[in-house]
Amino acid sequence: MSNHILDPDAFEFGLDTPLHVTADADGNDLPGDQVIRNAIEEAVLADSVGIDSFNISEHYRDKFMDSAGAVVLAGIATRTHRIRLGTAVTVLSTQDPVRLFTEFSTLDALSSGRAQIALGRGSLTESFPLFGYDLRDYETLFEEKLDLFTKLIREQPVTWAGTVRTPLDEQYVYPPLPSGHLPTWIAVGGSPQSVVRAARYGLPLILAVIAGDPIRFAPYVDLYHRSLAQFGQARQPVGMHSHGFVARTDEEAKAIQFPYSREMWAGDERRPAPSMGFFENEVEHGAHFIGSPETVAQKLAHHIRALRLERFDLAYATGRVPHEHRMATIELFGREVVPRVRELLHENPAEVPA
């Protein structure tokens, strides 16, 4: 497979957030409505400092205010000018593809073509009972709904039939989406089957790398590009999503972020709360991009080259990190980290499959 040199200026740097309920000056939780308004201010700042995209995930838990991300993104669209607006992940299995299409085609119109979306099966499952879906249908729900959503964004009218919703027969869905709008990514957490599915549909891939050495995902990147070729699909970009926090010094970044990371992970039934040693190992060798602008930029440039990425989303300020620290890390990421990574990639460009 031939390669070409990645254009560093075309690389997409994004921010991802589940709209964490954050702490106030006294360490108490802010009310949910204030969290949402603060997130809009964070997106406005991201737009002003040159970050390429702002993406909201989807949860139905008391510590996250991201259950209606499309509504928040619409609010952001009215106050920003250039930043792309999308989802870190949309749990397609428990969404109706037609309703989802109408929401994001409307967002695309409202933002003058800045909408994008990432679709996934979801690592958390609370949306299944909430919306009346059976976890035993996990695979079928995603496969059929992805098939329908892909048809909706690519051609209309749509004729489709499956087992998870009523069929469509020569159906137009409005508002119309201009050709080539609404970039649609497949978010993958570690399943080879999901990687191959993304290639089969010819959709770009974004890897959710939450812990451990990101380089272990290199075989998935290779599998994806081989699968694209086998399915006769055009080359598509690969991105990565990981946690991070930027401060003036490495020590300051770790001191601010660690207590909130430990607190959040302690409440996650899927993994034990991290020790300081685990946290520092993730910062040094794993998937936590935490430190000074130079430290984060050097680590990012290394992983972009190693994994042949064309997009990176920083899941910034994990946990209840206060709004003022979230604003500070956005400022540093946009004004210092992103330009420095582009500079490093110009000095030593990455090669991606042609």
mmCIF file of C-alpha atoms in Angstrom, residues 12-354:
data_model
loop_
_atom_site.group_PDB
_atom_site.id
_atom_site.type_symbol
_atom_site.label_atom_id
_atom_site.label_comp_id
_atom_site.label_asym_id
_atom_site.label_seq_id
_atom_site.Cartn_x
_atom_site.Cartn_y
_atom_site.Cartn_z
ATOM 1 C CA GLU A 12 -7.970 18.279 12.801
ATOM 2 C CA PHE A 13 -7.530 19.064 16.486
ATOM 3 C CA GLY A 14 -10.722 18.734 18.480
ATOM 4 C CA LEU A 15 -12.026 18.911 22.027
ATOM 5 C CA ASP A 16 -14.395 16.291 23.422
ATOM 6 C CA THR A 17 -16.590 16.624 26.505
ATOM 7 C CA PRO A 18 -19.461 14.800 28.228
ATOM 8 C CA LEU A 19 -20.399 18.085 29.946
ATOM 9 C CA HIS A 20 -19.087 16.954 33.323
ATOM 10 C CA VAL A 21 -20.833 18.358 36.365
ATOM 11 C CA THR A 22 -17.970 20.507 37.629
ATOM 12 C CA ALA A 23 -16.965 21.845 41.017
ATOM 13 C CA ASP A 24 -17.433 25.425 42.228
ATOM 14 C CA ALA A 25 -14.907 27.382 44.302
ATOM 15 C CA ASP A 26 -15.967 25.505 47.458
ATOM 16 C CA GLY A 27 -15.765 22.059 45.862
ATOM 17 C CA ASN A 28 -19.534 21.650 45.520
ATOM 18 C CA ASP A 29 -21.236 20.498 42.324
ATOM 19 C CA LEU A 30 -22.500 23.219 40.029
ATOM 20 C CA PRO A 31 -26.160 22.903 38.984
ATOM 21 C CA GLY A 32 -26.710 21.241 35.614
ATOM 22 C CA ASP A 33 -28.030 24.352 33.872
ATOM 23 C CA GLN A 34 -24.871 26.272 34.771
ATOM 24 C CA VAL A 35 -22.700 23.378 33.537
ATOM 25 C CA ILE A 36 -24.400 23.619 30.138
ATOM 26 C CA ARG A 37 -23.962 27.389 29.934
ATOM 27 C CA ASN A 38 -20.299 27.039 30.933
ATOM 28 C CA ALA A 39 -19.774 24.451 28.189
ATOM 29 C CA ILE A 40 -21.045 26.935 25.632
ATOM 30 C CA GLU A 41 -18.493 29.476 26.883
ATOM 31 C CA GLU A 42 -15.785 26.814 26.591
ATOM 32 C CA ALA A 43 -16.770 26.139 22.981
ATOM 33 C CA VAL A 44 -16.767 29.851 22.173
ATOM 34 C CA LEU A 45 -13.235 30.091 23.576
ATOM 35 C CA ALA A 46 -12.171 27.023 21.566
ATOM 36 C CA ASP A 47 -13.438 28.733 18.408
ATOM 37 C CA SER A 48 -11.491 31.902 19.181
ATOM 38 C CA VAL A 49 -8.145 30.136 19.833
ATOM 39 C CA GLY A 50 -8.167 28.105 16.620
ATOM 40 C CA ILE A 51 -9.280 24.633 17.721
ATOM 41 C CA ASP A 52 -10.899 22.785 14.813
ATOM 42 C CA SER A 53 -13.849 21.018 16.447
ATOM 43 C CA PHE A 54 -15.926 20.822 19.623
ATOM 44 C CA ASN A 55 -17.647 17.501 20.232
ATOM 45 C CA ILE A 56 -20.168 16.394 22.858
ATOM 46 C CA SER A 57 -20.702 12.785 23.922
ATOM 47 C CA GLU A 58 -23.905 11.104 25.136
ATOM 48 C CA HIS A 59 -24.677 9.764 28.624
ATOM 49 C CA TYR A 60 -27.690 9.420 30.902
ATOM 50 C CA ARG A 61 -26.025 9.751 34.306
ATOM 51 C CA ASP A 62 -26.198 12.326 37.066
ATOM 52 C CA LYS A 63 -22.592 13.490 36.585
ATOM 53 C CA PHE A 64 -22.990 14.299 32.884
ATOM 54 C CA MET A 65 -25.221 16.891 31.224
ATOM 55 C CA ASP A 66 -24.769 15.670 27.628
ATOM 56 C CA SER A 67 -28.042 13.795 27.060
ATOM 57 C CA ALA A 68 -29.177 16.322 24.408
ATOM 58 C CA GLY A 69 -25.913 17.217 22.723
ATOM 59 C CA ALA A 70 -27.487 18.381 19.472
ATOM 60 C CA VAL A 71 -29.395 21.096 21.344
ATOM 61 C CA VAL A 72 -26.231 22.354 23.044
ATOM 62 C CA LEU A 73 -24.345 22.284 19.732
ATOM 63 C CA ALA A 74 -27.106 24.367 18.144
ATOM 64 C CA GLY A 75 -26.642 26.953 20.878
ATOM 65 C CA ILE A 76 -22.898 26.939 20.256
ATOM 66 C CA ALA A 77 -23.473 27.345 16.506
ATOM 67 C CA THR A 78 -25.169 30.703 17.064
ATOM 68 C CA ARG A 79 -22.122 32.084 18.919
ATOM 69 C CA THR A 80 -19.226 30.668 16.869
ATOM 70 C CA HIS A 81 -17.961 31.166 13.340
ATOM 71 C CA ARG A 82 -15.506 28.517 12.164
ATOM 72 C CA ILE A 83 -15.242 25.602 14.613
ATOM 73 C CA ARG A 84 -16.805 22.288 13.559
ATOM 74 C CA LEU A 85 -19.535 21.005 15.869
ATOM 75 C CA GLY A 86 -20.108 17.334 16.467
ATOM 76 C CA THR A 87 -20.360 14.406 18.817
ATOM 77 C CA ALA A 88 -17.597 12.554 20.614
ATOM 78 C CA VAL A 89 -19.923 9.578 20.330
ATOM 79 C CA THR A 90 -23.617 9.184 19.610
ATOM 80 C CA VAL A 91 -25.078 5.884 20.822
ATOM 81 C CA LEU A 92 -26.743 5.009 17.540
ATOM 82 C CA SER A 93 -28.180 1.745 18.872
ATOM 83 C CA THR A 94 -30.740 3.609 20.991
ATOM 84 C CA GLN A 95 -31.384 6.510 18.612
ATOM 85 C CA ASP A 96 -33.780 6.637 15.684
ATOM 86 C CA PRO A 97 -31.629 7.219 12.578
ATOM 87 C CA VAL A 98 -34.270 9.369 10.871
ATOM 88 C CA ARG A 99 -34.659 11.676 13.880
ATOM 89 C CA LEU A 100 -30.875 11.796 14.290
ATOM 90 C CA PHE A 101 -30.471 12.749 10.634
ATOM 91 C CA THR A 102 -33.017 15.573 10.919
ATOM 92 C CA GLU A 103 -31.334 16.952 14.047
ATOM 93 C CA PHE A 104 -27.892 17.030 12.464
ATOM 94 C CA SER A 105 -28.980 18.191 9.019
ATOM 95 C CA THR A 106 -30.679 21.065 10.873
ATOM 96 C CA LEU A 107 -27.487 21.696 12.878
ATOM 97 C CA ASP A 108 -25.539 21.653 9.615
ATOM 98 C CA ALA A 109 -27.852 24.310 8.145
ATOM 99 C CA LEU A 110 -27.758 26.417 11.307
ATOM 100 C CA SER A 111 -23.944 26.325 11.437
ATOM 101 C CA SER A 112 -23.400 26.865 7.682
ATOM 102 C CA GLY A 113 -21.985 23.393 7.114
ATOM 103 C CA ARG A 114 -20.000 22.838 10.319
ATOM 104 C CA ALA A 115 -21.786 19.739 11.670
ATOM 105 C CA GLN A 116 -20.107 16.360 12.082
ATOM 106 C CA ILE A 117 -20.984 13.211 14.016
ATOM 107 C CA ALA A 118 -19.313 10.134 15.512
ATOM 108 C CA LEU A 119 -21.448 7.007 15.827
ATOM 109 C CA GLY A 120 -20.759 4.162 18.250
ATOM 110 C CA ARG A 121 -22.356 1.310 20.141
ATOM 111 C CA GLY A 122 -21.565 2.884 23.505
ATOM 112 C CA SER A 123 -19.454 1.431 26.314
ATOM 113 C CA LEU A 124 -22.163 2.281 28.863
ATOM 114 C CA THR A 125 -25.603 0.766 28.478
ATOM 115 C CA GLU A 126 -28.033 2.882 30.524
ATOM 116 C CA SER A 127 -29.706 4.192 27.364
ATOM 117 C CA PHE A 128 -30.975 0.691 26.488
ATOM 118 C CA PRO A 129 -33.492 0.298 29.337
ATOM 119 C CA LEU A 130 -34.211 4.038 29.325
ATOM 120 C CA PHE A 131 -35.482 3.930 25.737
ATOM 121 C CA GLY A 132 -36.893 0.420 25.871
ATOM 122 C CA TYR A 133 -34.242 -1.548 23.984
ATOM 123 C CA ASP A 134 -33.006 -5.049 24.769
ATOM 124 C CA LEU A 135 -29.262 -5.517 25.255
ATOM 125 C CA ARG A 136 -29.588 -8.894 23.555
ATOM 126 C CA ASP A 137 -30.160 -6.930 20.327
ATOM 127 C CA TYR A 138 -26.909 -4.961 20.799
ATOM 128 C CA GLU A 139 -25.305 -5.980 17.489
ATOM 129 C CA THR A 140 -28.458 -5.994 15.357
ATOM 130 C CA LEU A 141 -29.534 -2.544 16.539
ATOM 131 C CA PHE A 142 -26.241 -0.935 15.624
ATOM 132 C CA GLU A 143 -25.744 -2.740 12.324
ATOM 133 C CA GLU A 144 -29.222 -2.000 10.963
ATOM 134 C CA LYS A 145 -29.336 1.581 12.194
ATOM 135 C CA LEU A 146 -25.892 2.309 10.774
ATOM 136 C CA ASP A 147 -27.031 0.918 7.436
ATOM 137 C CA LEU A 148 -30.039 3.248 7.430
ATOM 138 C CA PHE A 149 -28.133 6.319 8.640
ATOM 139 C CA THR A 150 -25.467 5.815 5.968
ATOM 140 C CA LYS A 151 -28.156 5.703 3.281
ATOM 141 C CA LEU A 152 -29.761 8.885 4.642
ATOM 142 C CA ILE A 153 -26.543 10.907 4.448
ATOM 143 C CA ARG A 154 -25.548 9.594 1.016
ATOM 144 C CA GLU A 155 -28.648 9.477 -1.127
ATOM 145 C CA GLN A 156 -32.305 10.375 -1.050
ATOM 146 C CA PRO A 157 -34.970 9.221 -1.532
ATOM 147 C CA VAL A 158 -34.205 6.222 0.691
ATOM 148 C CA THR A 159 -35.670 2.756 0.448
ATOM 149 C CA TRP A 160 -34.753 0.591 3.434
ATOM 150 C CA ALA A 161 -36.119 -2.358 5.384
ATOM 151 C CA GLY A 162 -34.939 -4.052 8.567
ATOM 152 C CA THR A 163 -36.119 -5.504 11.854
ATOM 153 C CA VAL A 164 -35.563 -2.600 14.262
ATOM 154 C CA ARG A 165 -37.900 0.062 12.859
ATOM 155 C CA THR A 166 -40.532 0.590 10.185
ATOM 156 C CA PRO A 167 -39.308 0.421 6.570
ATOM 157 C CA LEU A 168 -38.870 3.395 4.251
ATOM 158 C CA ASP A 169 -40.046 3.393 0.652
ATOM 159 C CA GLU A 170 -38.672 6.124 -1.626
ATOM 160 C CA GLN A 171 -38.666 8.434 1.411
ATOM 161 C CA TYR A 172 -37.260 11.973 1.457
ATOM 162 C CA VAL A 173 -36.187 13.292 4.856
ATOM 163 C CA TYR A 174 -35.859 17.018 5.534
ATOM 164 C CA PRO A 175 -34.131 19.403 5.823
ATOM 165 C CA PRO A 176 -31.951 18.275 2.919
ATOM 166 C CA LEU A 177 -28.232 17.801 3.497
ATOM 167 C CA PRO A 178 -25.917 19.201 0.803
ATOM 168 C CA SER A 179 -23.667 16.612 -0.806
ATOM 169 C CA GLY A 180 -20.500 15.992 1.193
ATOM 170 C CA HIS A 181 -21.808 17.588 4.392
ATOM 171 C CA LEU A 182 -22.009 15.951 7.833
ATOM 172 C CA PRO A 183 -18.759 13.962 8.058
ATOM 173 C CA THR A 184 -19.745 10.752 9.836
ATOM 174 C CA TRP A 185 -17.105 8.868 11.843
ATOM 175 C CA ILE A 186 -17.294 5.466 13.506
ATOM 176 C CA ALA A 187 -16.051 5.510 17.104
ATOM 177 C CA VAL A 188 -14.342 2.261 18.156
ATOM 178 C CA GLY A 189 -13.184 1.243 21.611
ATOM 179 C CA GLY A 190 -11.272 -1.930 20.822
ATOM 180 C CA SER A 191 -13.323 -4.314 18.682
ATOM 181 C CA PRO A 192 -11.769 -5.571 15.420
ATOM 182 C CA GLN A 193 -15.286 -6.256 14.135
ATOM 183 C CA SER A 194 -16.150 -2.578 14.575
ATOM 184 C CA VAL A 195 -13.005 -1.580 12.691
ATOM 185 C CA VAL A 196 -13.958 -3.811 9.755
ATOM 186 C CA ARG A 197 -17.554 -2.522 9.839
ATOM 187 C CA ALA A 198 -16.323 1.074 9.522
ATOM 188 C CA ALA A 199 -14.265 0.059 6.494
ATOM 189 C CA ARG A 200 -17.167 -1.837 4.919
ATOM 190 C CA TYR A 201 -19.309 1.304 5.019
ATOM 191 C CA GLY A 202 -16.403 3.496 3.865
ATOM 192 C CA LEU A 203 -16.604 5.728 6.949
ATOM 193 C CA PRO A 204 -13.659 7.328 8.766
ATOM 194 C CA LEU A 205 -12.520 5.746 12.033
ATOM 195 C CA ILE A 206 -11.865 7.319 15.418
ATOM 196 C CA LEU A 207 -10.204 5.250 18.153
ATOM 197 C CA ALA A 208 -11.237 5.828 21.763
ATOM 198 C CA VAL A 209 -7.974 5.219 23.616
ATOM 199 C CA ILE A 210 -8.702 5.737 27.306
ATOM 200 C CA ALA A 211 -5.793 3.948 28.996
ATOM 201 C CA GLY A 212 -2.664 2.007 28.139
ATOM 202 C CA ASP A 213 -0.123 2.572 25.400
ATOM 203 C CA PRO A 214 -1.933 3.975 22.328
ATOM 204 C CA ILE A 215 0.600 2.284 20.034
ATOM 205 C CA ARG A 216 -1.130 -1.035 20.740
ATOM 206 C CA PHE A 217 -3.862 0.220 18.387
ATOM 207 C CA ALA A 218 -1.478 0.227 15.413
ATOM 208 C CA PRO A 219 -2.691 -3.227 14.244
ATOM 209 C CA TYR A 220 -6.252 -1.849 14.212
ATOM 210 C CA VAL A 221 -5.144 1.002 11.967
ATOM 211 C CA ASP A 222 -3.485 -1.488 9.627
ATOM 212 C CA LEU A 223 -6.593 -3.712 9.692
ATOM 213 C CA TYR A 224 -8.757 -0.711 8.833
ATOM 214 C CA HIS A 225 -6.707 0.331 5.807
ATOM 215 C CA ARG A 226 -6.449 -3.268 4.546
ATOM 216 C CA SER A 227 -10.198 -3.676 4.952
ATOM 217 C CA LEU A 228 -10.925 -0.462 3.058
ATOM 218 C CA ALA A 229 -8.871 -1.801 0.156
ATOM 219 C CA GLN A 230 -10.563 -5.208 0.290
ATOM 220 C CA PHE A 231 -14.020 -3.599 0.217
ATOM 221 C CA GLY A 232 -13.024 -1.343 -2.667
ATOM 222 C CA GLN A 233 -13.547 1.776 -0.575
ATOM 223 C CA ALA A 234 -11.664 5.053 -0.926
ATOM 224 C CA ARG A 235 -9.019 5.939 1.649
ATOM 225 C CA GLN A 236 -10.478 7.382 4.857
ATOM 226 C CA PRO A 237 -8.814 9.181 7.764
ATOM 227 C CA VAL A 238 -8.147 7.738 11.214
ATOM 228 C CA GLY A 239 -8.462 9.765 14.418
ATOM 229 C CA MET A 240 -7.931 9.207 18.129
ATOM 230 C CA HIS A 241 -9.706 10.402 21.283
ATOM 231 C CA SER A 242 -7.829 10.447 24.624
ATOM 232 C CA HIS A 243 -7.952 12.240 27.952
ATOM 233 C CA GLY A 244 -5.729 15.226 28.661
ATOM 234 C CA PHE A 245 -5.077 18.449 30.483
ATOM 235 C CA VAL A 246 -2.637 21.284 29.768
ATOM 236 C CA ALA A 247 -1.128 23.702 32.290
ATOM 237 C CA ARG A 248 1.977 25.877 32.403
ATOM 238 C CA THR A 249 4.144 23.089 33.854
ATOM 239 C CA ASP A 250 3.983 19.308 33.994
ATOM 240 C CA GLU A 251 3.731 19.412 37.779
ATOM 241 C CA GLU A 252 0.857 21.891 37.764
ATOM 242 C CA ALA A 253 -1.086 19.879 35.179
ATOM 243 C CA LYS A 254 -0.772 16.649 37.147
ATOM 244 C CA ALA A 255 -1.581 18.329 40.460
ATOM 245 C CA ILE A 256 -4.792 19.846 39.098
ATOM 246 C CA GLN A 257 -6.001 16.831 37.109
ATOM 247 C CA PHE A 258 -5.141 13.846 39.316
ATOM 248 C CA PRO A 259 -7.666 14.347 42.158
ATOM 249 C CA TYR A 260 -10.540 14.689 39.695
ATOM 250 C CA SER A 261 -9.420 11.707 37.591
ATOM 251 C CA ARG A 262 -9.169 9.546 40.711
ATOM 252 C CA GLU A 263 -12.556 10.722 41.932
ATOM 253 C CA MET A 264 -14.256 9.986 38.611
ATOM 254 C CA TRP A 265 -12.643 6.616 38.077
ATOM 255 C CA ALA A 266 -13.472 5.607 41.665
ATOM 256 C CA GLY A 267 -17.141 5.871 40.682
ATOM 257 C CA ASP A 268 -16.706 3.790 37.523
ATOM 258 C CA GLU A 269 -17.760 0.204 38.114
ATOM 259 C CA ARG A 270 -15.629 -1.000 35.177
ATOM 260 C CA ARG A 271 -12.229 -0.215 36.707
ATOM 261 C CA PRO A 272 -10.503 0.469 40.045
ATOM 262 C CA ALA A 273 -9.624 3.994 41.122
ATOM 263 C CA PRO A 274 -6.120 4.836 39.909
ATOM 264 C CA SER A 275 -3.216 5.327 42.251
ATOM 265 C CA MET A 276 -0.836 8.220 41.697
ATOM 266 C CA GLY A 277 1.635 5.681 40.307
ATOM 267 C CA PHE A 278 -0.883 4.422 37.749
ATOM 268 C CA PHE A 279 -1.782 7.992 36.829
ATOM 269 C CA GLU A 280 1.840 9.026 36.336
ATOM 270 C CA ASN A 281 2.494 5.920 34.238
ATOM 271 C CA GLU A 282 -0.447 6.841 32.002
ATOM 272 C CA VAL A 283 0.950 10.361 31.662
ATOM 273 C CA GLU A 284 4.436 9.098 30.893
ATOM 274 C CA HIS A 285 3.723 6.047 28.751
ATOM 275 C CA GLY A 286 -0.036 5.753 28.253
ATOM 276 C CA ALA A 287 -3.045 7.555 26.861
ATOM 277 C CA HIS A 288 -3.146 10.583 29.190
ATOM 278 C CA PHE A 289 -1.901 13.720 27.417
ATOM 279 C CA ILE A 290 -1.232 15.766 30.538
ATOM 280 C CA GLY A 291 1.496 18.330 31.075
ATOM 281 C CA SER A 292 2.970 21.571 29.800
ATOM 282 C CA PRO A 293 2.278 22.673 26.217
ATOM 283 C CA GLU A 294 5.655 21.359 25.054
ATOM 284 C CA THR A 295 5.258 18.006 26.811
ATOM 285 C CA VAL A 296 1.783 17.441 25.388
ATOM 286 C CA ALA A 297 2.827 18.609 21.908
ATOM 287 C CA GLN A 298 5.832 16.275 21.758
ATOM 288 C CA LYS A 299 3.775 13.287 22.901
ATOM 289 C CA LEU A 300 0.990 14.107 20.452
ATOM 290 C CA ALA A 301 3.343 14.452 17.485
ATOM 291 C CA HIS A 302 4.906 11.084 18.320
ATOM 292 C CA HIS A 303 1.562 9.270 18.402
ATOM 293 C CA ILE A 304 0.257 11.020 15.297
ATOM 294 C CA ARG A 305 3.240 9.719 13.355
ATOM 295 C CA ALA A 306 3.183 6.234 14.898
ATOM 296 C CA LEU A 307 -0.534 5.661 14.297
ATOM 297 C CA ARG A 308 -0.739 7.675 11.048
ATOM 298 C CA LEU A 309 -3.535 9.822 12.440
ATOM 299 C CA GLU A 310 -5.322 12.691 10.718
ATOM 300 C CA ARG A 311 -7.399 13.822 13.692
ATOM 301 C CA PHE A 312 -6.912 14.023 17.449
ATOM 302 C CA ASP A 313 -9.584 14.915 20.002
ATOM 303 C CA LEU A 314 -8.557 15.844 23.525
ATOM 304 C CA ALA A 315 -11.142 14.743 26.094
ATOM 305 C CA TYR A 316 -10.145 17.710 28.194
ATOM 306 C CA ALA A 317 -10.247 18.146 31.967
ATOM 307 C CA THR A 318 -11.718 14.793 32.986
ATOM 308 C CA GLY A 319 -14.118 14.874 35.911
ATOM 309 C CA ARG A 320 -15.214 17.787 38.099
ATOM 310 C CA VAL A 321 -12.318 20.071 37.100
ATOM 311 C CA PRO A 322 -13.600 23.628 37.730
ATOM 312 C CA HIS A 323 -14.670 25.806 34.831
ATOM 313 C CA GLU A 324 -11.747 28.225 35.190
ATOM 314 C CA HIS A 325 -9.220 25.384 34.815
ATOM 315 C CA ARG A 326 -11.149 24.028 31.834
ATOM 316 C CA MET A 327 -10.974 27.437 30.179
ATOM 317 C CA ALA A 328 -7.232 27.668 30.907
ATOM 318 C CA THR A 329 -6.473 24.285 29.345
ATOM 319 C CA ILE A 330 -8.513 25.178 26.230
ATOM 320 C CA GLU A 331 -6.527 28.406 25.885
ATOM 321 C CA LEU A 332 -3.179 26.617 26.146
ATOM 322 C CA PHE A 333 -4.238 23.764 23.865
ATOM 323 C CA GLY A 334 -5.393 26.119 21.119
ATOM 324 C CA ARG A 335 -2.752 28.838 21.345
ATOM 325 C CA GLU A 336 0.335 26.745 22.148
ATOM 326 C CA VAL A 337 -0.120 22.985 21.761
ATOM 327 C CA VAL A 338 -1.832 22.920 18.356
ATOM 328 C CA PRO A 339 0.632 25.299 16.617
ATOM 329 C CA ARG A 340 3.560 23.445 18.176
ATOM 330 C CA VAL A 341 2.316 20.041 16.975
ATOM 331 C CA ARG A 342 1.839 21.412 13.458
ATOM 332 C CA GLU A 343 5.402 22.758 13.611
ATOM 333 C CA LEU A 344 6.761 19.367 14.738
ATOM 334 C CA LEU A 345 4.856 17.581 11.972
ATOM 335 C CA HIS A 346 6.251 19.975 9.375
ATOM 336 C CA GLU A 347 9.757 19.134 10.641
ATOM 337 C CA ASN A 348 9.112 15.376 10.511
ATOM 338 C CA PRO A 349 5.864 14.605 8.645
ATOM 339 C CA ALA A 350 3.751 11.523 9.164
ATOM 340 C CA GLU A 351 3.014 9.148 6.300
ATOM 341 C CA VAL A 352 -0.551 7.934 5.806
ATOM 342 C CA PRO A 353 -1.880 5.397 3.271
ATOM 343 C CA ALA A 354 -2.594 6.958 -0.106
#
